Amino acid sequence: MTTDSAGRRLAGALHRRPRLRLGLLLAAPLTWLLVAYLGSLAVLFLSAFWTTDPFTSDVVRSWTTDNFRTLLSAPVYRTVALRSLGVAAAVTVIDAVVALPIACYTALVAKPSRRPLLVVALLTPLWASYLVKAYAWRIILANGGPLDWALGPLGLHSPGYGLTAVILVLAYLWLPYMILPIHAGLEQLPANLLDASADLGARTWRTVRSVVLPMVLPSVAAGSVFTFSLSLGDYLAVQIVGGRSQLIGNLIYANVTLNLPLAAALGTVPVVAILLYLLAVRRSGALRSL
Amino acid sequence: MAADDGTAVRLTGLRKAFGATEAVAGVDLEVRDGEFFAMLGPSGSGKTTVLRIIAGFEEPTAGTVELAGREVTRLAPFERDVNTVFQDYALFPHMTVEQNIAYGLKIRKVPKAERRERAHAALSSVRLDGYERRRPAQLSGGQRQRVALARALVNRPRVLLLDEPLGALDLKLREEMQVELKQLQRSVGITFVFVTHDQQEALTMSDRIAVFNHGRIEQVGTPAEIYERPATPFVAGFVGTSNLTNGFSVRPEKIRILAEGSPAESEHDEAAGTVAEVVYLGESTRFIVDLDSGGRLTALRQNLDADATEVAAYRGRRVLLRWHRRHNFAVVQST
């Protein structure tokens, strides 16, 4: 009579208890998220309130808000924070401007059969190492390097190492993260909306301005979350092509061994900036298209 | 180039190939000014491609398109005096109803006050007063359909193209909209070119119908001509039920069902047979009769005072089918 195996009974019991089923399914990933991800963020925030022994540089766990006070009062930190925000904003704007026409081509203009191949082509730079790409740019931008040589006939020369170079390299590095959401957004754009716009008398540019851009704006905002936060968190590009410029990333990096609590306090700056940015983006409805 | 001679749309030798398949294989057609014209055919018959060519979304492989006597074959959609109502309406989701309707006027730089006034009037003509501030997502299918109509009509085009505009609506609403569309067309006096695969819809609304099959037009005519005198077996079969008996055909509703041995009538044809199947349709019943002479005929009878059980009892019964000879039509096998 009892054809019910234990497995079947368990499956039946789970079927009747959807909450238990969901709990079991999510237990492992949630634990990972809480302990490894949010946990480390919490420790970062906590350690920002500690201090160091001035002689040994060992962390001393006594509560103080000195680190944050230093951040707010010392002009150098304010300058660096603002400069970092400026770089992240510039990278985001450049990526949006470059990505829009590219995504328009890959999602709307190119033959449908060729589109997957183009997406793969856009992704290939992500398969190469960050360091290789950054050092490649170091060579390109060098004094008397390929860029100088190429711009020479036009009477221009390479910007050399510095903030401009950092913006250039970061914009190059994060470009695929901007193109992909826009490409996805444009692919979902119903083709007959473009037909309808032309039918109602709009020339191509008018259609782009009145229909394509407003509808793809959430995708641009989604892409900007990547470019903005990745730029704000970056500390390598500035060391490789930044010359003497300082950004918040390499300031943190420089403090990690000497003054971990101060580095942690510095580390909260981009986190807060990105949280504020996410809140602003959320209001535009862009997170729904992520 | 021909002058404006009362022809709204003239297609000459129109062909369109997509790769190896020819969607439109030689279409000649004239739509007169003010006509409600239907392009009827099964899916893949080329009717929608022809509509898209008239609108300017597709360029024909060969042939020409004239609108009111002006050749427009190679012109872009925004250079033609036509507007389109799309199958899924294609309303701009990021704009309000009023912005959607005023879009065409705004592009043509109509002053703001006039824009508002005309948008309101257009909304009113499709019975959607007070919906100006809504977004398309907040409207029902039928309401979106009306907004799409208003958005096209507000531009007062020479020709309005409609691509299966009622296809996405449920039956009840579709029947309502059929009447409404017809009234609207009469009141605005604009030429409507209407694509549909629904023969009932085409018969109900159109002044004339072109029946499409395999990228060609099989017949052009008034609904009565198409229905009563179909030119080809395809038209006979696609518009209404085909009832083919040795080269002649007769529509199911013309056939009376009598008891065997009923006295003969002059000018009438008749055939004896056995009822093979009875299909109860609510308002009427369809009888499929196997004829003694071979072949089968479908007869349709109103359920004037018969109910479902009574008509079901007909299955297997011997009957005599009779119809007036003038309802016979010959169907020539097309080549």
XYZ file of C-alpha atoms in Angstrom:
625
model
C 0.000 0.000 0.000
C 2.667 2.508 0.995
C 4.175 3.471 -2.312
C 5.046 6.814 -0.688
C 8.781 7.061 -0.376
C 10.325 9.438 2.164
C 11.332 11.733 -0.692
C 7.794 11.968 -1.995
C 6.478 12.731 1.487
C 9.094 15.455 1.937
C 8.220 16.941 -1.452
C 4.561 16.885 -0.511
C 5.228 18.514 2.863
C 7.279 21.262 1.172
C 4.604 21.781 -1.440
C 2.100 22.559 1.285
C 4.467 24.988 3.041
C 5.586 27.584 0.492
C 7.267 29.753 3.149
C 9.432 26.898 4.409
C 10.322 26.066 0.811
C 11.381 29.655 0.139
C 13.346 29.756 3.402
C 15.307 26.608 2.552
C 15.986 27.862 -0.952
C 17.345 31.214 0.202
C 19.095 30.163 3.440
C 22.556 29.598 1.934
C 22.761 32.666 -0.344
C 21.255 34.886 2.358
C 23.810 33.714 4.902
C 26.570 34.490 2.423
C 25.133 37.899 1.689
C 24.722 38.778 5.367
C 28.021 37.435 6.681
C 30.464 37.963 3.850
C 29.016 40.999 2.135
C 27.047 43.146 4.570
C 29.238 41.846 7.433
C 32.401 43.236 5.900
C 30.669 46.545 5.235
C 29.595 46.680 8.874
C 33.121 45.949 10.062
C 34.407 48.662 7.727
C 31.999 51.144 9.248
C 32.831 50.031 12.797
C 36.578 50.216 12.291
C 36.209 53.771 11.040
C 35.497 54.700 14.680
C 38.713 53.099 15.992
C 42.142 54.599 16.102
C 45.790 53.519 15.791
C 48.777 53.493 18.048
C 50.964 56.305 16.651
C 54.173 54.276 17.140
C 53.271 50.764 16.053
C 50.390 51.586 13.696
C 48.431 48.819 15.440
C 44.661 49.287 15.534
C 43.390 50.382 18.942
C 39.740 49.604 19.572
C 38.713 52.703 21.447
C 35.763 54.710 20.227
C 36.438 58.033 18.576
C 34.957 60.153 15.815
C 38.375 61.731 15.119
C 38.697 60.041 11.717
C 35.491 61.594 10.420
C 36.431 64.915 11.997
C 39.742 64.816 10.084
C 37.902 64.030 6.845
C 35.584 66.981 7.243
C 38.099 69.508 8.523
C 41.219 68.814 6.444
C 40.831 70.600 3.090
C 42.909 67.984 1.298
C 40.312 65.267 1.911
C 37.469 67.486 0.780
C 39.371 68.378 -2.393
C 40.163 64.743 -3.116
C 36.555 63.637 -2.468
C 35.168 66.328 -4.754
C 37.784 65.566 -7.410
C 36.846 61.874 -7.274
C 33.154 62.687 -7.667
C 34.037 64.932 -10.593
C 36.062 62.171 -12.271
C 33.247 59.647 -11.748
C 30.710 62.103 -13.175
C 32.918 62.904 -16.174
C 33.482 59.195 -16.905
C 29.720 58.589 -16.687
C 28.881 61.438 -19.062
C 31.540 60.397 -21.596
C 30.403 56.765 -21.475
C 26.747 57.755 -21.944
C 27.589 59.954 -24.936
C 29.758 57.265 -26.561
C 27.493 54.328 -25.676
C 24.228 55.766 -27.011
C 25.124 55.755 -30.732
C 26.927 52.412 -30.405
C 23.915 50.813 -28.710
C 21.596 52.407 -31.281
C 23.646 50.686 -33.953
C 23.866 47.275 -32.255
C 20.212 47.198 -31.190
C 18.349 49.054 -33.946
C 20.395 49.549 -37.106
C 22.473 46.365 -37.427
C 20.951 43.299 -39.064
C 19.124 41.246 -36.404
C 21.183 38.173 -37.288
C 24.406 40.056 -36.572
C 23.379 41.606 -33.252
C 24.439 38.746 -30.923
C 27.891 38.780 -32.524
C 28.180 42.526 -31.948
C 27.236 42.110 -28.293
C 29.945 39.477 -27.910
C 32.401 41.842 -29.582
C 31.458 44.539 -27.069
C 32.061 42.112 -24.228
C 35.493 40.888 -25.351
C 37.455 43.726 -23.678
C 36.001 42.553 -20.354
C 37.801 39.235 -20.825
C 41.194 40.934 -20.843
C 42.953 41.757 -17.595
C 42.420 45.189 -16.087
C 46.152 45.647 -15.595
C 47.008 44.764 -19.175
C 44.480 47.288 -20.471
C 45.618 50.006 -18.054
C 49.290 49.513 -18.945
C 48.393 49.484 -22.618
C 46.914 52.939 -22.081
C 50.060 53.964 -20.226
C 51.993 53.175 -23.383
C 49.439 54.874 -25.629
C 49.469 58.063 -23.559
C 53.218 58.191 -22.971
C 55.279 61.146 -24.104
C 56.184 60.380 -27.729
C 53.832 57.396 -27.621
C 51.262 56.306 -30.233
C 48.737 59.004 -29.313
C 51.321 61.765 -29.660
C 52.352 60.284 -32.993
C 48.731 60.052 -34.228
C 47.733 63.543 -33.066
C 51.000 65.149 -34.204
C 49.858 66.005 -37.767
C 46.830 67.810 -36.268
C 49.064 69.953 -34.080
C 47.823 68.245 -30.912
C 49.553 65.995 -28.457
C 48.743 63.373 -25.846
C 47.344 64.735 -22.564
C 50.139 62.834 -20.789
C 49.671 61.285 -17.362
C 47.196 63.098 -15.113
C 43.501 63.488 -14.370
C 42.526 63.680 -18.053
C 44.316 60.393 -18.645
C 42.528 58.828 -15.662
C 39.140 59.907 -17.005
C 40.062 58.605 -20.466
C 41.180 55.201 -19.187
C 38.241 54.769 -16.790
C 35.787 55.748 -19.525
C 37.397 53.138 -21.770
C 37.364 50.465 -19.041
C 33.717 50.878 -18.031
C 32.210 51.576 -21.451
C 30.746 48.041 -21.912
C 28.846 48.433 -18.641
C 27.087 51.443 -20.152
C 26.509 49.969 -23.617
C 24.927 46.732 -22.417
C 21.973 48.179 -20.453
C 21.283 50.700 -23.243
C 21.466 47.941 -25.841
C 19.032 45.860 -23.770
C 16.729 48.872 -23.326
C 16.724 49.659 -27.033
C 16.097 46.038 -27.941
C 12.922 46.135 -25.864
C 11.791 49.301 -27.609
C 8.896 48.207 -29.830
C 9.946 48.798 -33.449
C 6.563 50.150 -34.427
C 6.961 53.087 -32.012
C 9.661 54.295 -34.385
C 7.354 53.621 -37.336
C 4.549 55.486 -35.564
C 6.774 58.490 -34.974
C 7.833 58.610 -38.641
C 4.220 58.081 -39.655
C 3.216 61.156 -37.646
C 5.751 63.249 -39.516
C 8.928 62.991 -37.426
C 12.281 62.862 -39.172
C 14.933 60.511 -37.782
C 16.536 63.011 -35.412
C 13.143 64.099 -34.074
C 12.236 60.454 -33.390
C 15.517 59.957 -31.550
C 14.904 63.060 -29.441
C 11.202 62.596 -28.704
C 10.830 58.822 -28.543
C 14.133 56.933 -28.322
C 15.955 59.119 -25.774
C 13.109 59.478 -23.241
C 12.407 55.772 -23.407
C 16.048 54.742 -23.076
C 16.825 57.162 -20.244
C 16.184 54.572 -17.498
C 18.714 52.284 -19.213
C 21.280 55.102 -19.299
C 20.687 55.666 -15.584
C 21.117 51.928 -14.981
C 24.416 51.966 -16.876
C 25.535 55.074 -14.999
C 25.181 53.201 -11.697
C 27.974 50.931 -12.937
C 30.232 53.571 -14.457
C 29.802 55.952 -11.514
C 30.395 53.446 -8.734
C 33.209 51.614 -10.517
C 34.986 54.940 -11.166
C 34.537 56.077 -7.589
C 35.940 52.813 -6.250
C 38.878 52.587 -8.632
C 42.419 53.048 -7.244
C 44.618 51.459 -9.921
C 44.093 53.611 -12.999
C 45.123 56.720 -11.118
C 48.347 55.023 -10.027
C 49.139 53.823 -13.534
C 48.213 56.854 -15.660
C 47.324 59.489 -13.052
C 50.754 61.010 -12.630
C 50.707 62.720 -9.254
C 46.937 63.126 -8.986
C 45.202 61.729 -5.959
C 41.741 60.215 -5.904
C 39.844 58.790 -2.993
C 40.670 55.235 -4.082
C 44.418 55.575 -3.923
C 44.181 57.679 -0.769
C 42.449 54.716 0.891
C 45.030 52.378 -0.564
C 47.840 54.509 0.812
C 46.326 54.510 4.312
C 45.420 50.824 4.546
C 48.717 49.746 6.123
C 49.494 52.884 8.098
C 46.116 53.923 9.434
C 43.399 51.383 8.796
C 40.676 53.275 10.725
C 41.272 56.422 8.651
C 41.213 54.315 5.476
C 37.903 52.852 6.639
C 36.509 56.329 7.258
C 37.670 57.347 3.791
C 36.064 54.171 2.437
C 32.660 55.219 3.721
C 32.770 58.331 1.509
C 32.267 56.512 -1.836
C 29.765 54.160 -0.182
C 27.675 57.117 0.974
C 28.087 58.890 -2.364
C 26.926 55.790 -4.247
C 23.985 55.262 -1.887
C 22.878 58.844 -2.501
C 23.329 58.324 -6.245
C 21.286 55.102 -6.145
C 18.489 56.906 -4.310
C 18.500 59.625 -6.958
C 18.498 57.032 -9.752
C 15.710 55.089 -8.090
C 13.491 58.127 -8.357
C 13.944 58.039 -12.140
C 12.611 54.473 -12.219
C 15.856 53.219 -13.748
C 16.441 50.415 -11.256
C 13.468 48.608 -12.740
C 15.363 48.192 -15.983
C 18.543 46.853 -14.378
C 2.291 61.452 -63.336
C -1.488 61.323 -63.223
C -3.474 64.279 -61.914
C -5.722 64.087 -58.856
C -8.661 62.212 -60.372
C -10.501 61.045 -57.271
C -8.158 58.139 -56.720
C -6.783 58.167 -53.193
C -4.326 55.293 -53.613
C -3.083 53.744 -56.834
C -0.744 50.750 -56.769
C 0.818 49.618 -60.019
C 2.748 46.383 -60.500
C 3.707 46.305 -56.836
C 6.191 43.628 -55.783
C 8.103 43.075 -52.579
C 10.592 40.320 -51.903
C 12.102 39.508 -48.511
C 15.139 37.451 -49.441
C 13.917 34.529 -51.494
C 10.244 34.845 -50.538
C 8.016 37.196 -52.480
C 5.497 38.674 -50.031
C 3.826 40.802 -52.688
C 3.821 39.275 -56.157
C 2.340 41.884 -58.460
C -0.497 43.978 -57.069
C -2.520 46.554 -59.028
C -5.133 48.393 -57.038
C -7.094 51.629 -56.998
C -8.769 52.974 -53.877
C -11.204 55.824 -54.493
C -11.474 58.982 -52.441
C -13.681 58.616 -49.378
C -13.886 54.858 -49.638
C -13.817 52.396 -46.747
C -11.604 49.834 -48.379
C -10.669 46.464 -46.868
C -7.664 44.326 -47.748
C -8.751 40.865 -46.697
C -6.671 37.711 -46.649
C -5.125 35.009 -44.500
C -1.895 35.720 -42.619
C 1.056 35.747 -44.991
C -1.063 36.781 -47.956
C 0.824 40.071 -48.344
C -1.925 42.444 -47.247
C 0.011 43.936 -44.330
C 3.128 44.333 -46.491
C 1.064 46.261 -49.045
C -0.234 48.505 -46.243
C 3.311 49.081 -44.989
C 4.409 49.967 -48.509
C 1.592 52.519 -48.795
C 2.626 53.986 -45.416
C 6.282 54.111 -46.499
C 7.714 51.678 -43.934
C 8.780 49.302 -46.701
C 10.112 50.092 -50.122
C 8.712 47.895 -52.899
C 11.075 45.774 -54.987
C 9.158 46.891 -58.072
C 6.093 48.954 -58.940
C 4.812 52.351 -57.901
C 2.619 53.896 -55.213
C 0.576 57.003 -55.965
C -1.301 58.983 -53.332
C -3.889 61.370 -54.780
C -2.111 61.304 -58.115
C 1.349 61.998 -56.693
C 4.034 59.333 -56.932
C 5.451 58.602 -53.483
C 7.113 55.212 -54.004
C 10.528 56.274 -52.684
C 9.372 58.876 -50.155
C 9.827 58.436 -46.401
C 6.748 57.963 -44.169
C 7.026 61.543 -42.896
C 6.766 62.865 -46.456
C 3.399 61.214 -47.162
C -0.082 62.457 -46.398
C -1.156 59.213 -44.738
C -1.423 58.117 -41.119
C -1.487 54.643 -39.669
C -3.345 52.945 -36.846
C -1.095 50.084 -35.777
C -2.189 46.622 -34.794
C -0.915 47.012 -31.228
C -1.646 50.772 -31.337
C 2.030 51.829 -30.848
C 1.132 54.593 -28.397
C 4.137 56.337 -26.858
C 4.179 55.020 -23.278
C 6.108 57.991 -21.876
C 3.551 60.526 -23.092
C 0.062 61.335 -21.867
C -2.932 60.682 -24.077
C -3.010 64.347 -25.072
C 0.724 64.422 -25.864
C 0.309 61.286 -27.969
C -2.510 62.851 -29.966
C -0.791 66.229 -30.337
C 2.536 64.654 -31.419
C 1.885 64.950 -35.149
C 0.577 68.504 -34.798
C 3.569 69.530 -32.700
C 5.955 68.263 -35.356
C 4.090 70.288 -37.958
C 4.462 73.327 -35.671
C 0.749 73.880 -35.160
C 0.396 76.607 -32.472
C -0.116 75.325 -28.955
C -3.664 76.620 -28.479
C -4.854 75.067 -31.727
C -3.022 71.848 -30.847
C -4.920 71.528 -27.585
C -8.208 72.363 -29.203
C -7.787 69.807 -31.980
C -6.547 67.124 -29.571
C -9.625 67.661 -27.399
C -11.918 67.522 -30.405
C -10.233 64.323 -31.629
C -10.570 62.715 -28.190
C -14.177 63.770 -28.120
C -14.810 62.205 -31.541
C -13.701 58.835 -30.158
C -15.753 59.385 -26.987
C -12.804 59.725 -24.601
C -13.402 63.207 -23.182
C -11.496 63.791 -19.965
C -8.760 61.244 -20.647
C -6.142 63.855 -21.654
C -3.874 63.373 -18.638
C -3.893 59.560 -18.608
C -0.963 57.426 -19.696
C -1.459 54.637 -22.240
C -0.704 52.061 -19.514
C -3.776 53.277 -17.605
C -6.139 52.572 -20.490
C -7.990 49.449 -21.531
C -7.401 47.848 -24.922
C -10.469 49.469 -26.433
C -9.497 52.891 -25.096
C -5.952 52.584 -26.464
C -7.441 51.678 -29.799
C -9.491 54.871 -29.778
C -6.507 56.994 -28.767
C -4.541 55.496 -31.665
C -7.418 56.424 -33.970
C -7.605 59.955 -32.595
C -3.819 60.353 -32.898
C -3.988 59.471 -36.581
C -7.185 61.343 -37.453
C -6.198 64.589 -35.759
C -3.686 65.150 -38.580
C -6.514 65.007 -41.141
C -4.593 62.714 -43.491
C -5.676 62.098 -47.062
C -5.735 58.365 -46.324
C -5.953 56.533 -43.012
C -4.316 53.101 -42.932
C -5.508 50.606 -40.338
C -3.550 47.414 -39.681
C -5.885 44.871 -38.062
C -6.995 47.593 -35.650
C -9.616 45.450 -33.950
C -7.563 42.257 -33.816
C -6.586 42.594 -30.155
C -10.098 43.349 -28.867
C -12.569 40.803 -27.551
C -15.580 39.876 -29.671
C -18.122 42.154 -28.017
C -15.917 45.222 -28.169
C -14.878 44.367 -31.711
C -18.459 44.368 -32.900
C -19.076 47.705 -31.179
C -15.967 49.218 -32.696
C -16.892 47.979 -36.172
C -20.027 50.094 -36.099
C -18.204 53.012 -34.513
C -15.370 52.955 -37.046
C -17.822 52.951 -39.908
C -19.699 55.935 -38.441
C -16.460 57.769 -37.773
C -15.297 57.217 -41.341
C -18.549 58.567 -42.704
C -18.413 61.672 -40.509
C -14.769 62.591 -41.237
C -14.941 61.615 -44.903
C -11.347 60.352 -44.980
C -10.387 57.341 -47.114
C -9.863 54.312 -44.866
C -7.700 51.408 -46.017
C -8.198 48.599 -43.618
C -6.276 45.319 -43.290
C -8.054 42.336 -41.766
C -8.077 38.556 -41.846
C -11.649 38.500 -40.548
C -14.084 38.122 -43.458
C -17.042 39.103 -41.268
C -15.322 42.346 -40.358
C -14.518 43.103 -43.996
C -18.094 42.376 -45.103
C -19.591 44.464 -42.290
C -17.602 47.637 -42.707
C -16.239 48.027 -46.209
C -17.469 49.726 -49.329
C -15.136 47.500 -51.316
C -12.897 44.565 -50.527
C -9.703 43.234 -52.099
C -9.144 39.563 -51.297
C -5.444 38.694 -51.029
C -3.828 35.305 -51.437
C -0.141 34.434 -51.891
C 0.843 38.047 -52.497
C -1.764 38.620 -55.206
C -5.268 40.019 -55.338
C -7.827 37.335 -56.169
C -10.817 39.645 -56.447
C -11.845 43.254 -55.845
C -15.493 44.094 -55.327
C -18.283 45.198 -53.030
C -19.078 42.903 -50.093
C -22.125 41.592 -51.980
C -20.078 40.843 -55.111
C -17.375 39.107 -53.107
C -19.866 37.051 -51.143
C -22.515 36.261 -53.724
C -20.271 36.007 -56.782
C -16.808 34.973 -55.677
C -14.446 34.894 -58.635
C -12.200 32.054 -57.519
C -12.482 28.950 -55.324
C -10.147 30.658 -52.851
C -12.466 33.647 -52.458
C -15.478 31.351 -52.197
C -13.758 29.379 -49.454
C -12.195 32.265 -47.569
C -15.258 34.513 -47.548
C -18.029 32.400 -46.081
C -18.263 28.625 -46.181
C -17.370 26.941 -49.412
C -19.974 24.507 -50.706
C -18.581 23.037 -53.850
C -20.758 20.656 -55.884
C -19.679 19.721 -59.416
C -18.339 23.116 -60.398
C -21.159 25.073 -58.776
C -21.335 26.474 -55.323
C -24.089 27.714 -53.067
C -23.898 29.503 -49.699
C -25.063 27.493 -46.649
C -27.754 29.984 -45.587
C -29.469 29.759 -48.992
C -30.189 26.052 -48.546
C -33.442 24.884 -47.019
C -33.691 21.565 -45.202
C -36.839 19.653 -46.065
C -38.268 16.217 -45.376
C -37.635 13.655 -48.102
C -40.382 13.569 -50.719
C -41.399 17.225 -50.415
C -43.186 18.407 -53.619
C -40.812 19.853 -56.212
C -40.595 23.604 -56.857
C -39.709 25.280 -60.150
C -36.428 27.174 -60.604
C -34.960 25.238 -57.690
C -32.130 22.756 -57.399
C -32.189 19.999 -54.869
C -30.099 17.148 -53.485
C -31.002 14.280 -51.158
C -28.670 13.039 -48.470
C -28.038 12.011 -44.871
C -27.164 14.447 -42.080
C -23.599 13.578 -41.063
C -23.022 16.253 -38.436
C -25.031 18.857 -36.573
C -23.213 21.906 -35.159
C -25.267 23.971 -32.754
C -24.212 27.657 -32.951
C -26.765 29.176 -30.580
C -28.540 31.537 -32.985
C -28.341 29.013 -35.814
C -27.397 25.419 -36.544
C -25.021 24.118 -39.199
C -26.006 20.828 -40.838
C -23.355 18.908 -42.741
C -25.084 16.604 -45.198
C -23.513 13.696 -47.116
C -25.194 13.711 -50.523
C -26.368 10.523 -52.209
C -24.681 11.771 -55.369
C -21.373 12.021 -53.484
C -19.802 15.110 -51.882
C -21.193 17.082 -48.976
C -23.059 20.311 -48.505
C -23.291 22.559 -45.480
C -26.658 24.111 -44.760
C -27.262 26.811 -42.174
C -30.591 27.235 -40.492
C -31.768 29.875 -38.022
C -32.972 28.359 -34.771
C -36.316 30.106 -35.159
C -38.139 27.778 -32.861
C -35.815 24.797 -32.607
C -33.658 24.179 -29.549
C -30.393 22.301 -29.139
C -31.982 18.894 -28.429
C -34.330 19.103 -31.398
C -31.575 19.992 -33.860
C -29.280 17.305 -32.417
C -31.942 14.695 -33.300
C -31.291 15.452 -36.982
C -28.000 13.521 -36.937
C -28.325 10.487 -39.258
C -31.693 11.624 -40.628
C -32.553 11.538 -44.356
C -33.188 15.055 -45.696
C -33.795 16.919 -48.921
C -31.763 20.078 -49.531
C -33.283 22.689 -51.811
C -32.242 26.158 -52.972
C -33.139 28.663 -55.645
C -31.020 28.403 -58.781
C -30.117 32.076 -58.769
C -27.964 31.423 -55.694
C -25.733 29.085 -57.645
C -22.425 30.555 -58.596
C -19.769 29.056 -60.796
C -16.259 28.921 -59.455
C -13.589 28.840 -62.071
C -10.465 27.020 -61.066
C -7.759 29.674 -60.977
C -4.483 28.859 -62.621
